[in-house]
């Protein structure tokens, strides 16, 4: 896992916007996708990218690392929080692969799993996947080794949470399809978990989740 340290968040944000711009406007006419991370860290990056008038190429799709089972208008909705960015990209709804939070949890997970599997089966490539990192070492909505294991053979799974809302998460098998994974991590509170992820990735759900990925970078501000 390659570690890139940034002195300031703005430097990481500018680099992430340039990376998103390249992957949202690829040279190929073939179907490709960018996976957006949930959580708060990437939101200033999505806002900055939206201001840059980047228009997604007609062959580009967007998917999400995970979703909370809340309405899109909820401040907890990863899709809802990214919607201004998606609108700025000019992305038609049919090119946004997302969880339907109005369905029951298991049905929503199955629907997302089928959508992701269908995109890949049709020859779609995930050229970039962004991930966040929780202080507890989770990523997407994979909070434990058990969550990681449950995902084997699937592209998305339901994750019931004691502390609601429940979630739907991509799986390690989906992450392994991404040609490049970039963790975007910021803040002093993440210092210890970053150190653990670098030194002993198998000790964290995030490290287990990306163990099968061919190209992983950890960007830290
Ligand atoms: C989610 C995210 C989750 C997030 C981390 C970090 O939906 O919660 O996908 O994996 O990336 O919890 O969150 P912050 O960026 O808010 O610290």
mmCIF file of C-alpha atoms and ligand atoms in Angstrom, residues 37-42 65-68 78 131-134 138-141 143 167 184 190, ligand 1:
data_model
loop_
_atom_site.group_PDB
_atom_site.id
_atom_site.type_symbol
_atom_site.label_atom_id
_atom_site.label_comp_id
_atom_site.label_asym_id
_atom_site.label_seq_id
_atom_site.Cartn_x
_atom_site.Cartn_y
_atom_site.Cartn_z
ATOM 1 C CA UNK A 37 -16.680 7.051 -0.889
ATOM 2 C CA UNK A 38 -19.265 7.960 1.702
ATOM 3 C CA UNK A 39 -18.608 9.834 4.929
ATOM 4 C CA UNK A 40 -17.614 13.442 5.459
ATOM 5 C CA UNK A 41 -13.955 13.545 4.373
ATOM 6 C CA UNK A 42 -14.564 13.586 0.598
ATOM 7 C CA UNK A 65 -18.802 2.411 -1.538
ATOM 8 C CA UNK A 66 -21.838 2.134 0.679
ATOM 9 C CA UNK A 67 -25.115 3.723 1.643
ATOM 10 C CA UNK A 68 -27.041 4.292 4.779
ATOM 11 C CA UNK A 78 -24.029 9.366 0.880
ATOM 12 C CA UNK A 131 -12.601 4.851 0.191
ATOM 13 C CA UNK A 132 -12.740 6.444 3.605
ATOM 14 C CA UNK A 133 -11.301 5.049 6.817
ATOM 15 C CA UNK A 134 -13.092 5.045 10.150
ATOM 16 C CA UNK A 138 -13.717 0.137 9.023
ATOM 17 C CA UNK A 139 -14.094 1.117 5.395
ATOM 18 C CA UNK A 140 -17.222 1.389 3.277
ATOM 19 C CA UNK A 141 -19.652 -0.261 5.719
ATOM 20 C CA UNK A 143 -17.021 -2.921 10.248
ATOM 21 C CA UNK A 167 -26.345 0.032 5.619
ATOM 22 C CA UNK A 184 -8.749 9.591 1.510
ATOM 23 C CA UNK A 190 -7.110 9.085 12.315
HETATM 24 C C1 LIG B 1 -19.775 5.781 5.387
HETATM 25 C C2 LIG B 1 -18.452 5.653 4.737
HETATM 26 C C3 LIG B 1 -17.420 5.247 5.732
HETATM 27 C C4 LIG B 1 -16.546 6.458 5.890
HETATM 28 C C5 LIG B 1 -15.673 6.351 7.102
HETATM 29 C C6 LIG B 1 -14.897 7.651 7.302
HETATM 30 O O1 LIG B 1 -20.786 5.735 4.701
HETATM 31 O O2 LIG B 1 -19.761 6.000 6.608
HETATM 32 O O3 LIG B 1 -18.389 5.071 3.570
HETATM 33 O O4 LIG B 1 -16.656 4.134 5.386
HETATM 34 O O5 LIG B 1 -15.760 6.617 4.709
HETATM 35 O O6 LIG B 1 -16.515 6.126 8.212
HETATM 36 O O7 LIG B 1 -15.850 8.658 7.489
HETATM 37 P P1 LIG B 1 -15.410 10.185 7.628
HETATM 38 O O8 LIG B 1 -14.790 10.558 6.314
HETATM 39 O O9 LIG B 1 -16.705 10.915 7.880
HETATM 40 O O10 LIG B 1 -14.427 10.248 8.766
#
